[in-house]
mmCIF file of C-alpha atoms and ligand atoms in Angstrom:
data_model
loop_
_atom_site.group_PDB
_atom_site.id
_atom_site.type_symbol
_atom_site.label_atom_id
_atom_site.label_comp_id
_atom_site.label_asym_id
_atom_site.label_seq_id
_atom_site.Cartn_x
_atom_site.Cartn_y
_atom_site.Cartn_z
ATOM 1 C CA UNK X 98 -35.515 -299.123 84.847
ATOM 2 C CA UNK X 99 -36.740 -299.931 88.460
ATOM 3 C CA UNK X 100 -40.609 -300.668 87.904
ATOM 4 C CA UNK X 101 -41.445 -300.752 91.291
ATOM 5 C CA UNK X 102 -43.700 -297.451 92.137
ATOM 6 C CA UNK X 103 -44.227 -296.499 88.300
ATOM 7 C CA UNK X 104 -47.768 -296.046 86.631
ATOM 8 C CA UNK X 105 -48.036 -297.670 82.840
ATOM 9 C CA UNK X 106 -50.927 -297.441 80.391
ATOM 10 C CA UNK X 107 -50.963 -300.095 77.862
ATOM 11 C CA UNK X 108 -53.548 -299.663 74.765
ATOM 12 C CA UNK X 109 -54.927 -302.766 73.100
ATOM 13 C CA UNK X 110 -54.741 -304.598 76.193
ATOM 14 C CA UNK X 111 -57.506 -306.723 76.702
ATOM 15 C CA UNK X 112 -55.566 -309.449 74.703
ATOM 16 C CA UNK X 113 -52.664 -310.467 72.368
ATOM 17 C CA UNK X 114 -49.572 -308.674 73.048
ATOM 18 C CA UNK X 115 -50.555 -305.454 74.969
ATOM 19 C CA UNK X 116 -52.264 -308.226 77.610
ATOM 20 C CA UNK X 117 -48.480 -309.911 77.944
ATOM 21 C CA UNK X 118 -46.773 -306.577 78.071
ATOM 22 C CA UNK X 119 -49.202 -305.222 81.282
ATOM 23 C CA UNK X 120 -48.201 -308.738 82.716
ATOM 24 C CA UNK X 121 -44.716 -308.067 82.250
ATOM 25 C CA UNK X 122 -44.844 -304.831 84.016
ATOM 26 C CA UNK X 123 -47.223 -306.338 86.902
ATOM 27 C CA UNK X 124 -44.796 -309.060 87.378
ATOM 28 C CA UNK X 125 -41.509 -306.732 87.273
ATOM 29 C CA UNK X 126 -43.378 -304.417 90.042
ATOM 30 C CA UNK X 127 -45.614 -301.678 88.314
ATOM 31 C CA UNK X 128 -47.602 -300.128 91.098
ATOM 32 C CA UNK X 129 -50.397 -299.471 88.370
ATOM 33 C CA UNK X 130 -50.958 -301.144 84.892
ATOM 34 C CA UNK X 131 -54.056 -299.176 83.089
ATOM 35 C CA UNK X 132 -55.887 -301.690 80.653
ATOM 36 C CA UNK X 133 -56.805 -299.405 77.757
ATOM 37 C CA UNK X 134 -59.060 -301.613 75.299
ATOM 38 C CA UNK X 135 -62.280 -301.240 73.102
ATOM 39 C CA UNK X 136 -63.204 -304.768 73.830
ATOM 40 C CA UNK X 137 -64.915 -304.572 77.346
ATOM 41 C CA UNK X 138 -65.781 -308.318 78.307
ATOM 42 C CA UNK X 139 -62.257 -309.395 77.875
ATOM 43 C CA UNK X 140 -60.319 -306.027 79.098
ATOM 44 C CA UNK X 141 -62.248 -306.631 82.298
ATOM 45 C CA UNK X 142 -61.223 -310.192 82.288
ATOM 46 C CA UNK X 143 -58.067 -309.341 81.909
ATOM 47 C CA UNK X 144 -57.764 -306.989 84.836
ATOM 48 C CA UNK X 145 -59.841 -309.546 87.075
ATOM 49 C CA UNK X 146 -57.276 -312.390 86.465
ATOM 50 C CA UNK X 147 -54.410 -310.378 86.811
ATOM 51 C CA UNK X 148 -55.935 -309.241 89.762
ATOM 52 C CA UNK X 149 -56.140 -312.811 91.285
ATOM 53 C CA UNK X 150 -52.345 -313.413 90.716
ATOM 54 C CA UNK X 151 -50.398 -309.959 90.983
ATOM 55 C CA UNK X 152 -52.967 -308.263 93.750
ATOM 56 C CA UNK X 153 -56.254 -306.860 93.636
ATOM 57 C CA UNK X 154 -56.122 -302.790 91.910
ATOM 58 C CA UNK X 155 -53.036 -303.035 90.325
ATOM 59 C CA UNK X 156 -54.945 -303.236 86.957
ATOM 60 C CA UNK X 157 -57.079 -301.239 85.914
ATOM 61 C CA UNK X 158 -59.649 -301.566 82.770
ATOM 62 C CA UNK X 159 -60.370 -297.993 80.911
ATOM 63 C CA UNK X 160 -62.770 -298.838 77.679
ATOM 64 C CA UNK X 161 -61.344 -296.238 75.462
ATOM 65 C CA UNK X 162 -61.241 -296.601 71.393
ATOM 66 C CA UNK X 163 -57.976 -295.337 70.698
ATOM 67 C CA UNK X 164 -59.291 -293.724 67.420
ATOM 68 C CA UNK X 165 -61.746 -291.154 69.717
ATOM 69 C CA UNK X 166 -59.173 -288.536 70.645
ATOM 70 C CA UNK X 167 -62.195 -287.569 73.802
ATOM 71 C CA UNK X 168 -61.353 -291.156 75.409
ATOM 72 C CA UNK X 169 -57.912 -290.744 74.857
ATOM 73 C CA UNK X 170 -58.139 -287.890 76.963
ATOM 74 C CA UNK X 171 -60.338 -288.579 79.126
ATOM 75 C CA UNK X 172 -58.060 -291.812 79.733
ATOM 76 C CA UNK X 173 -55.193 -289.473 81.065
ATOM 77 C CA UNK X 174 -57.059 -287.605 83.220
ATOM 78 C CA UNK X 175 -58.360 -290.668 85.157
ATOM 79 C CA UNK X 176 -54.859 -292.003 85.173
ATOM 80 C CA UNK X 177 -52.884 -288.906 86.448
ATOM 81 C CA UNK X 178 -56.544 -288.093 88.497
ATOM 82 C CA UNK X 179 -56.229 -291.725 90.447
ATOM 83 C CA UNK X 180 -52.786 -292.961 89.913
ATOM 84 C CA UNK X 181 -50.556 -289.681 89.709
ATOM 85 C CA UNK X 182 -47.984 -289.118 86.956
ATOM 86 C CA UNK X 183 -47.458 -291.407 84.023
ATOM 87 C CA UNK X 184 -44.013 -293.116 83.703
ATOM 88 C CA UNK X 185 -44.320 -295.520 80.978
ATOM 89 C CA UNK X 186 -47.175 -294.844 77.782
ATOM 90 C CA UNK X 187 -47.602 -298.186 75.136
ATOM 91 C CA UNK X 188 -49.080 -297.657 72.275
ATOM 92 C CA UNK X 189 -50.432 -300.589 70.946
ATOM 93 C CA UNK X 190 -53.928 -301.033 70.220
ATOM 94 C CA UNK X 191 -54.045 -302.350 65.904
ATOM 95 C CA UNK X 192 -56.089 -303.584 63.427
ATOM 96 C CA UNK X 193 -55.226 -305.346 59.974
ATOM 97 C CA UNK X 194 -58.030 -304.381 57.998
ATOM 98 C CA UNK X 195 -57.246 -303.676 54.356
ATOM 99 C CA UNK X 196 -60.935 -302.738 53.007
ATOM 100 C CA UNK X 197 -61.471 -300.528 56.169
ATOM 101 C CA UNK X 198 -57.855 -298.715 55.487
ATOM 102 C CA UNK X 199 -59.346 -295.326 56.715
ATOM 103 C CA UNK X 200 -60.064 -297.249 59.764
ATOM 104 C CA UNK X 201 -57.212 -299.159 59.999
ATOM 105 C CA UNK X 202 -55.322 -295.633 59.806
ATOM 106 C CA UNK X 203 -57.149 -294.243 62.521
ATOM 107 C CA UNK X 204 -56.113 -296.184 65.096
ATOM 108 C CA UNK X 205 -52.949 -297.606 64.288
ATOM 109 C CA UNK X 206 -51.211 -294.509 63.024
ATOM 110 C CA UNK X 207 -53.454 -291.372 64.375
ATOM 111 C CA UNK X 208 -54.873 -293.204 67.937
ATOM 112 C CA UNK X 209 -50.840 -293.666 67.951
ATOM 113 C CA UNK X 210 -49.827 -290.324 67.736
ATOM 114 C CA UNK X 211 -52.716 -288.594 69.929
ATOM 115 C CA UNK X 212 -51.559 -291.219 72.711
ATOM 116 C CA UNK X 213 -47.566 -290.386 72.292
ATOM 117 C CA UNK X 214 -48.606 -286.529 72.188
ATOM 118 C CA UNK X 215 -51.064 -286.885 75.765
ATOM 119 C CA UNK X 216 -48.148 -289.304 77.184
ATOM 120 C CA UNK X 217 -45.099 -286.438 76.112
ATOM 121 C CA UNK X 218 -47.512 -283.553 78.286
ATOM 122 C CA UNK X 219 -47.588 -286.173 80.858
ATOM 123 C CA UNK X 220 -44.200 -287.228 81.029
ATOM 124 C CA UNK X 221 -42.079 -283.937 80.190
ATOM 125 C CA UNK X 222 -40.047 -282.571 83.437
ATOM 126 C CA UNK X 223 -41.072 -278.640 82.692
ATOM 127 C CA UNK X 224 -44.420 -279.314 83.205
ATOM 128 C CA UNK X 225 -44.601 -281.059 86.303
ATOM 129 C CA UNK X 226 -44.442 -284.958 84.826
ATOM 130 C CA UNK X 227 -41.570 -287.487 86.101
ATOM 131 C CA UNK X 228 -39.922 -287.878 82.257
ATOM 132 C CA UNK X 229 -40.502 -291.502 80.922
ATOM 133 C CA UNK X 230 -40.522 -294.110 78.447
ATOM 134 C CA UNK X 231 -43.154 -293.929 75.205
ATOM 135 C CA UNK X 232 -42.884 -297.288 73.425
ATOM 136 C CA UNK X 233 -44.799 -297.222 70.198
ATOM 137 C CA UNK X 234 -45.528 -300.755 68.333
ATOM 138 C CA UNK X 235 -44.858 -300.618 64.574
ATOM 139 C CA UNK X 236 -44.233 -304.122 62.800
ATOM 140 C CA UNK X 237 -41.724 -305.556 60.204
ATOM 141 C CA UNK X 238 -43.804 -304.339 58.265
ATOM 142 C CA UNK X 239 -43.117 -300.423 59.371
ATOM 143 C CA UNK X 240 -40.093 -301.457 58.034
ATOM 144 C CA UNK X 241 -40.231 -303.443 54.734
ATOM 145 C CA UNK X 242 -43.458 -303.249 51.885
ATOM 146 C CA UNK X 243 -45.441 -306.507 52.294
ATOM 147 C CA UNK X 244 -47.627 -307.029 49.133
ATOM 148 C CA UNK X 245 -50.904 -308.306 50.811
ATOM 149 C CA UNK X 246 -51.131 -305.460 53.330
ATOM 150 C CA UNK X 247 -49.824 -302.087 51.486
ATOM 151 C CA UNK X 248 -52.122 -299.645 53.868
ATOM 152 C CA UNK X 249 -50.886 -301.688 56.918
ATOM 153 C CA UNK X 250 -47.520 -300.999 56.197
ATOM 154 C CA UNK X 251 -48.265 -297.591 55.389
ATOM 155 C CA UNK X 252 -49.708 -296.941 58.682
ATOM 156 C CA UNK X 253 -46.496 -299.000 60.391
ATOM 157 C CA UNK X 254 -43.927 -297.140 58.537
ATOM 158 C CA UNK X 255 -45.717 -293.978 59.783
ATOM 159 C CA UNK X 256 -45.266 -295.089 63.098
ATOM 160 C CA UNK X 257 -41.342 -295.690 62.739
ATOM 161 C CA UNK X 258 -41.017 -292.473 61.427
ATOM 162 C CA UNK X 259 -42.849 -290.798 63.951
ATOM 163 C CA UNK X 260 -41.190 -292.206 67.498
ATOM 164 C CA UNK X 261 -37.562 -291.746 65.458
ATOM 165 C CA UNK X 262 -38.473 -288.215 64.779
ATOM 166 C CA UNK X 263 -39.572 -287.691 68.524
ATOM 167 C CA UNK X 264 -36.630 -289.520 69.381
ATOM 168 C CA UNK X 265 -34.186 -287.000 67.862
ATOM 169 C CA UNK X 266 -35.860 -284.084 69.542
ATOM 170 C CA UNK X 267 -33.528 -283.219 71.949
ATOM 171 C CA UNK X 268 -35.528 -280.504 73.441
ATOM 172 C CA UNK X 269 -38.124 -283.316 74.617
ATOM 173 C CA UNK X 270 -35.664 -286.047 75.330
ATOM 174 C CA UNK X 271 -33.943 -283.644 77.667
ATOM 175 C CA UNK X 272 -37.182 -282.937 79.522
ATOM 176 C CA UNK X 273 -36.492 -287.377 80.240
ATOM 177 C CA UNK X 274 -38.606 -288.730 78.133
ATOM 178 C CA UNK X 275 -37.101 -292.037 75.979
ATOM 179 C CA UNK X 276 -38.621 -293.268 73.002
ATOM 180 C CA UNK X 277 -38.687 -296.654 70.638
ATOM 181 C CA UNK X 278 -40.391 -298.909 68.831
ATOM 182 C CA UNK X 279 -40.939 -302.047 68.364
ATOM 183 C CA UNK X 280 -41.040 -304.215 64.908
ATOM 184 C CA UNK X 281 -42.160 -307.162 65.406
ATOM 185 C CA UNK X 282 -43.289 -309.891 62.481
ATOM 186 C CA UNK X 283 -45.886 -312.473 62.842
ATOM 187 C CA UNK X 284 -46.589 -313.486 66.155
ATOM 188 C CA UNK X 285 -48.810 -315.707 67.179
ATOM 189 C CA UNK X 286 -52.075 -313.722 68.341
ATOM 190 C CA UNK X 287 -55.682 -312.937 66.703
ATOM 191 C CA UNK X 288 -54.523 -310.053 64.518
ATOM 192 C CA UNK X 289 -52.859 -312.797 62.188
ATOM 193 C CA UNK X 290 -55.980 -315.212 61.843
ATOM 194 C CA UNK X 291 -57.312 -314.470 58.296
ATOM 195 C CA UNK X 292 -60.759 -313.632 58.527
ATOM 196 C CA UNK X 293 -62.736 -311.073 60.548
ATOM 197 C CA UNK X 294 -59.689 -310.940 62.894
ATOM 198 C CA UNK X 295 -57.444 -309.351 59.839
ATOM 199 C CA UNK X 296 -58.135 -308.444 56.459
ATOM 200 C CA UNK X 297 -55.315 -308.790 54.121
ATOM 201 C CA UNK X 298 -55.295 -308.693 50.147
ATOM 202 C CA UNK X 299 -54.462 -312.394 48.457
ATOM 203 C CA UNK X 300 -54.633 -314.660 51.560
ATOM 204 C CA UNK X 301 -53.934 -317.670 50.290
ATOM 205 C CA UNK X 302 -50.365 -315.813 49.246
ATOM 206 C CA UNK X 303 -50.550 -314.282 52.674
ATOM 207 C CA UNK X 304 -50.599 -317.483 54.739
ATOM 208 C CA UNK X 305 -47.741 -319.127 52.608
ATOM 209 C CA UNK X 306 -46.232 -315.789 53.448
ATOM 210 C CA UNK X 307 -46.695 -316.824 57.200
ATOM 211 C CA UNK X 308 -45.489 -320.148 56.929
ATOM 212 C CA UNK X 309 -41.956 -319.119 55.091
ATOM 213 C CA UNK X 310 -41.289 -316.429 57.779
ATOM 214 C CA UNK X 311 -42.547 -318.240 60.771
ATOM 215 C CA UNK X 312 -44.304 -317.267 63.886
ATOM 216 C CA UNK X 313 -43.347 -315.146 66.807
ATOM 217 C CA UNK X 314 -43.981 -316.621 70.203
ATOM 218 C CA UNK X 315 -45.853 -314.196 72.541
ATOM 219 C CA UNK X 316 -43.187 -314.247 74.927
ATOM 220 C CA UNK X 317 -40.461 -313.718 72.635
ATOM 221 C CA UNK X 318 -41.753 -310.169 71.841
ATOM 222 C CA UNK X 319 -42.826 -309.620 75.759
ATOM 223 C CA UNK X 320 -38.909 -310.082 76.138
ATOM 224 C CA UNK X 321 -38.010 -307.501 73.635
ATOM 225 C CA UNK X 322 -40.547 -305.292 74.869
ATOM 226 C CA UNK X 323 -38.879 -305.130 78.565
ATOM 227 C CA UNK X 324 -35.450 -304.996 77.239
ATOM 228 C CA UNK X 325 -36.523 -301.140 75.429
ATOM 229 C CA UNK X 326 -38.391 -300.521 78.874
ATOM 230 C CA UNK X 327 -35.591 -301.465 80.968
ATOM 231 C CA UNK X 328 -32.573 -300.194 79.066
ATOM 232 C CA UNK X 329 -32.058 -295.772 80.296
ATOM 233 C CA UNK X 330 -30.349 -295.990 77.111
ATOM 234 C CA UNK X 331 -33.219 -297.037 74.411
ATOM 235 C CA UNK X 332 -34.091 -293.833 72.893
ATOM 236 C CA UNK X 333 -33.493 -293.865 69.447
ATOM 237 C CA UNK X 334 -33.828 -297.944 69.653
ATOM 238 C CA UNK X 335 -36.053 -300.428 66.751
ATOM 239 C CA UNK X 336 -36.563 -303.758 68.623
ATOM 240 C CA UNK X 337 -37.444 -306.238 65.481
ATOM 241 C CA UNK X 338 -38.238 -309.781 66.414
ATOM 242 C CA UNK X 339 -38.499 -312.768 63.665
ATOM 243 C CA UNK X 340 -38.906 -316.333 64.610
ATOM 244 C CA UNK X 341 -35.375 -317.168 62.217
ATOM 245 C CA UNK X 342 -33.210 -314.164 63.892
ATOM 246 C CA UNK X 343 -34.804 -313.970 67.232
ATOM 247 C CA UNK X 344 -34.526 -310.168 68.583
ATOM 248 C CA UNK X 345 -32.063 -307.467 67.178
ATOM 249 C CA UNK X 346 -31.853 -303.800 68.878
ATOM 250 C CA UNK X 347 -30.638 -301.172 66.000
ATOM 251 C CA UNK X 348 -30.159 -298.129 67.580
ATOM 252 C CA UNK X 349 -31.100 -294.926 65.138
ATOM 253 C CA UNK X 350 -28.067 -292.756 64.069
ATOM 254 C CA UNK X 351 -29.340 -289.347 65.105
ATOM 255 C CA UNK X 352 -28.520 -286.267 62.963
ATOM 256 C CA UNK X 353 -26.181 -283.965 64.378
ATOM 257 C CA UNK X 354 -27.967 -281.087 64.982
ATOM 258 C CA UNK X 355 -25.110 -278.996 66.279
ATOM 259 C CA UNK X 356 -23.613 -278.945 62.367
ATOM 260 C CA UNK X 357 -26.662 -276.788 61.731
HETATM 261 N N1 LIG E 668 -49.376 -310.344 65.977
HETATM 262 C C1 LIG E 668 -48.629 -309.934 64.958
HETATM 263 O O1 LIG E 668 -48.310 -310.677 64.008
HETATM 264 C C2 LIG E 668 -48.093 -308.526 64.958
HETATM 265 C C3 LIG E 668 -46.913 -308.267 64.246
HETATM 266 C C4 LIG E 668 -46.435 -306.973 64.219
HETATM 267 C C5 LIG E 668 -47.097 -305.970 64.894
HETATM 268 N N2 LIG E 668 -48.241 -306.260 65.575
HETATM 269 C C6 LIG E 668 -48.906 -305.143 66.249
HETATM 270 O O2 LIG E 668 -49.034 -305.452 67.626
HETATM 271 C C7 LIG E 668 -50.128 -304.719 68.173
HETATM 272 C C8 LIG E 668 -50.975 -305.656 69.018
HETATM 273 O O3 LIG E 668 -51.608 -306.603 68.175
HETATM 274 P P1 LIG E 668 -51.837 -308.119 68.601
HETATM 275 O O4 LIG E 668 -50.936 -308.932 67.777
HETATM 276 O O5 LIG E 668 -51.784 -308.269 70.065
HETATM 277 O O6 LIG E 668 -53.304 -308.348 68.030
HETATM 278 P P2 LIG E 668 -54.693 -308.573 68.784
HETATM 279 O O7 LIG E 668 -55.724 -308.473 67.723
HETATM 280 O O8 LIG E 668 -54.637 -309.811 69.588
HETATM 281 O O9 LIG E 668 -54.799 -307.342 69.800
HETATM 282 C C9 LIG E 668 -55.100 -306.040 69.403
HETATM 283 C C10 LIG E 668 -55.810 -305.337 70.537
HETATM 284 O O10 LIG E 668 -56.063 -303.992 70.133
HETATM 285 C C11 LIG E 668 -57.381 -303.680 70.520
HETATM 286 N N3 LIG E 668 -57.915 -302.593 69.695
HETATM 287 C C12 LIG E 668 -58.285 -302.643 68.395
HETATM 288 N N4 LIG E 668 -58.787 -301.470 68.015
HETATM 289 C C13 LIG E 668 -58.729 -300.648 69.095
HETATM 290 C C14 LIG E 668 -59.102 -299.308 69.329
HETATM 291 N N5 LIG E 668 -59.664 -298.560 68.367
HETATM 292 N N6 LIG E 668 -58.881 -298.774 70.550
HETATM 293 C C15 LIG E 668 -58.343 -299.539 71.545
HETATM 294 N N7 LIG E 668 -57.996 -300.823 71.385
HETATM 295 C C16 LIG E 668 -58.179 -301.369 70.170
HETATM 296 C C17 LIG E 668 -58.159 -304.974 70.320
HETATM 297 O O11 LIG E 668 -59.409 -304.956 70.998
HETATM 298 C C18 LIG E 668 -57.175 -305.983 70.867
HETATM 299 O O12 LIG E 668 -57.313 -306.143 72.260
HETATM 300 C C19 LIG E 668 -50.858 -304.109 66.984
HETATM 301 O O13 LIG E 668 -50.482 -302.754 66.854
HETATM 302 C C20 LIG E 668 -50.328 -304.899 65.800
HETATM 303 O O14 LIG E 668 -50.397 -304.168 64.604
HETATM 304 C C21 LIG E 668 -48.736 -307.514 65.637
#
C-alpha cells in the first residue's frame, strides 16, 4: 500500500506499540497520523517529538477513552472534519486488568468494535469513503487460554472472532475495505510490568510464564504490523509474533458462501 497521502488513526498511541505503529506510518509517508490516547501528557509528547523528526502537523493528539462511544465519535468527525477520509483505522488501545474485567472488556473488546464499526462507515466506497485497511490488535492470547489472564483472553479471542467475521463479509470487503489482526505475545512494553501497569491472576506463575516464552521486541511487531498494512492482499490475515518463531501470517480459510 502506497502511504504517501493516506490519513491513519491509531488508538492507544501515546506509548507502547500503537506509539511505534504511528511512527511506522509517519516514516513510510502518512500525510496524517491521529494520536488517539486517554493518557494526555504523554499522547502530546508523542505528537510533539514526532513532530520534531517527521514535520510539524503530521500528528495529531485526540484524548479520547476508547471505552466512551461519544469520543469515539467525536474522534471521526474531527478526523474526516480536518484531515478528509480515513484510509487506515488501528485499533489498539488495551488494558490487562483481571479484577477490573468489566473494564478491561470495555475497551479492549467493545472500544474495539465501536472503532472498527465508525472506521467501516468511514472507509466503505457506497458511502462516499476511499475503502481501507482496519487492523484490529488481539494477542496470542486471542488465540490460546492463558491461565493467569482468563478475561483477557476472553476479550482477545473476541477480537479474532470479530475482524475474521468482518473479514468474510464480502458485501463490505467489496465496498475495499481489508481487515486483520494481529496476535502478538509478550512484548516488551508497560502492559506486561506486573503491577498497576497489568493485573494478572498468580504472578509469580505469570512471570515464569514470561521468561519460558520470551519477549517480543517492539520493532519486531512494528514489522508485522506494516507487512498486514502493506500487503492489498491481507484480508482474512492473523499476524502472530513470538520471540522463538519470529512472525507467521495464517491467512483465514473463508467459507464459501456461494454453496449456500
Ligand atoms: N505488550 C504485550 O505483551 C502485548 C501482547 C499482545 C497484545 N498486546 C496488545 O497490544 C495493545 C497495545 O498494548 P501495549 O503493549 O502497547 O501496552 P501499553 O500499556 O504500553 O499501551 C497501551 C496504550 O493504550 C492506552 N489506553 C488504555 N486504555 C485506553 C482507553 N480506554 N482509551 C484509549 N487508550 C487507552 C494507554 O494509555 C496506552 O497508551 C493492547 O491492545 C494489548 O492488549 C500487547
Amino acid at each position: 500500500m502506497a502511504l504517501s497521502g493516506k490519513v491513519a488513526i491509531v488508538t492507544g498511541a501515546a506509548q507502547g506499540l500503537g506509539k511505534a505503529f504511528t511512527e511506522r506510518l509517519l516514516q513510510r509517508g502518512a500525510r496524517q497520523v491521529c494520536v488517539a490516547d486517554v493518557k494526555v501528557e504523554d499522547g502530546q509528547r508523542t505528537v510533539s517529538d514526532f513532530g520534531q523528526t517527521y514535520g510539524k502537523d503530521r500528528a495529531t493528539f485526540v484524548k479520547c477513552d476508547v471505552s466512551n462511544e461519544k469520543d469515539l465519535e467525536d474522534l471521526f468527525v474531527a478526523v474526516k472534519r480536518r484531515y478528509g477520509p480515513l484510509d487506515i483505522m488501528v485499533n489498539n488501545a488495551g488494558i490487562a486488568n483481571e479484577t477490573n474485567w468489566s473494564k478491561m472488556v470495555d475497551i479492549n473488546m467493545k472500544g474495539l468494535m465501536k472503532g472498527t464499526f465508525l472506521a467501516i462507515e468511514a472507509m466503505r466506497k457506497d458511502t462516499g469513503g476511499h475503502g481501507g485497511v482496519i487492523v484490529n490488535v488481539a494477542s496470542s492470547a486471542g488465540l490460546t487460554p492463558v491461565f493467569c489472564t482468563p478475561s483477557y483472553c476472553a476479550s482477545k479471542y473476541g477480537v479474532v472472532g470479530f475482524t475474521l467475521s468482518w473479514a468474510e463479509s464480502r458485501t463490505i470487503v467489496d465496498l475495499g475495505i481489508r481487515f486483520a489482526v494481529m496476535c502478538p505475545a509478550f512484548t516488551d512494553t508497560e502492559i506486561i510490568k506486573l503491577g498497576t501497569n497489568s493485573i494478572m491472576l498468580q504472578p509469580e506463575l505469570a512471570t515464569k510464564m514470561m521468561d519460558f516464552v520470551g519477549i517480543n521486541k517492539v520493532e519486531t511487531v512494528s514489522d508485522a504490523f506494516m507487512q498486514l498494512v502493506d500487503d492489498p492482499e491481507s484480508n482474512g490475515t492473523i499476524a502472530t509474533i513470538t520471540a522463538n518463531h519470529g512472525i507467521r501470517f495464517k491467512r483465514h480459510k473463508f467459507t464459501n458462501l456461494s454453496m449456500l
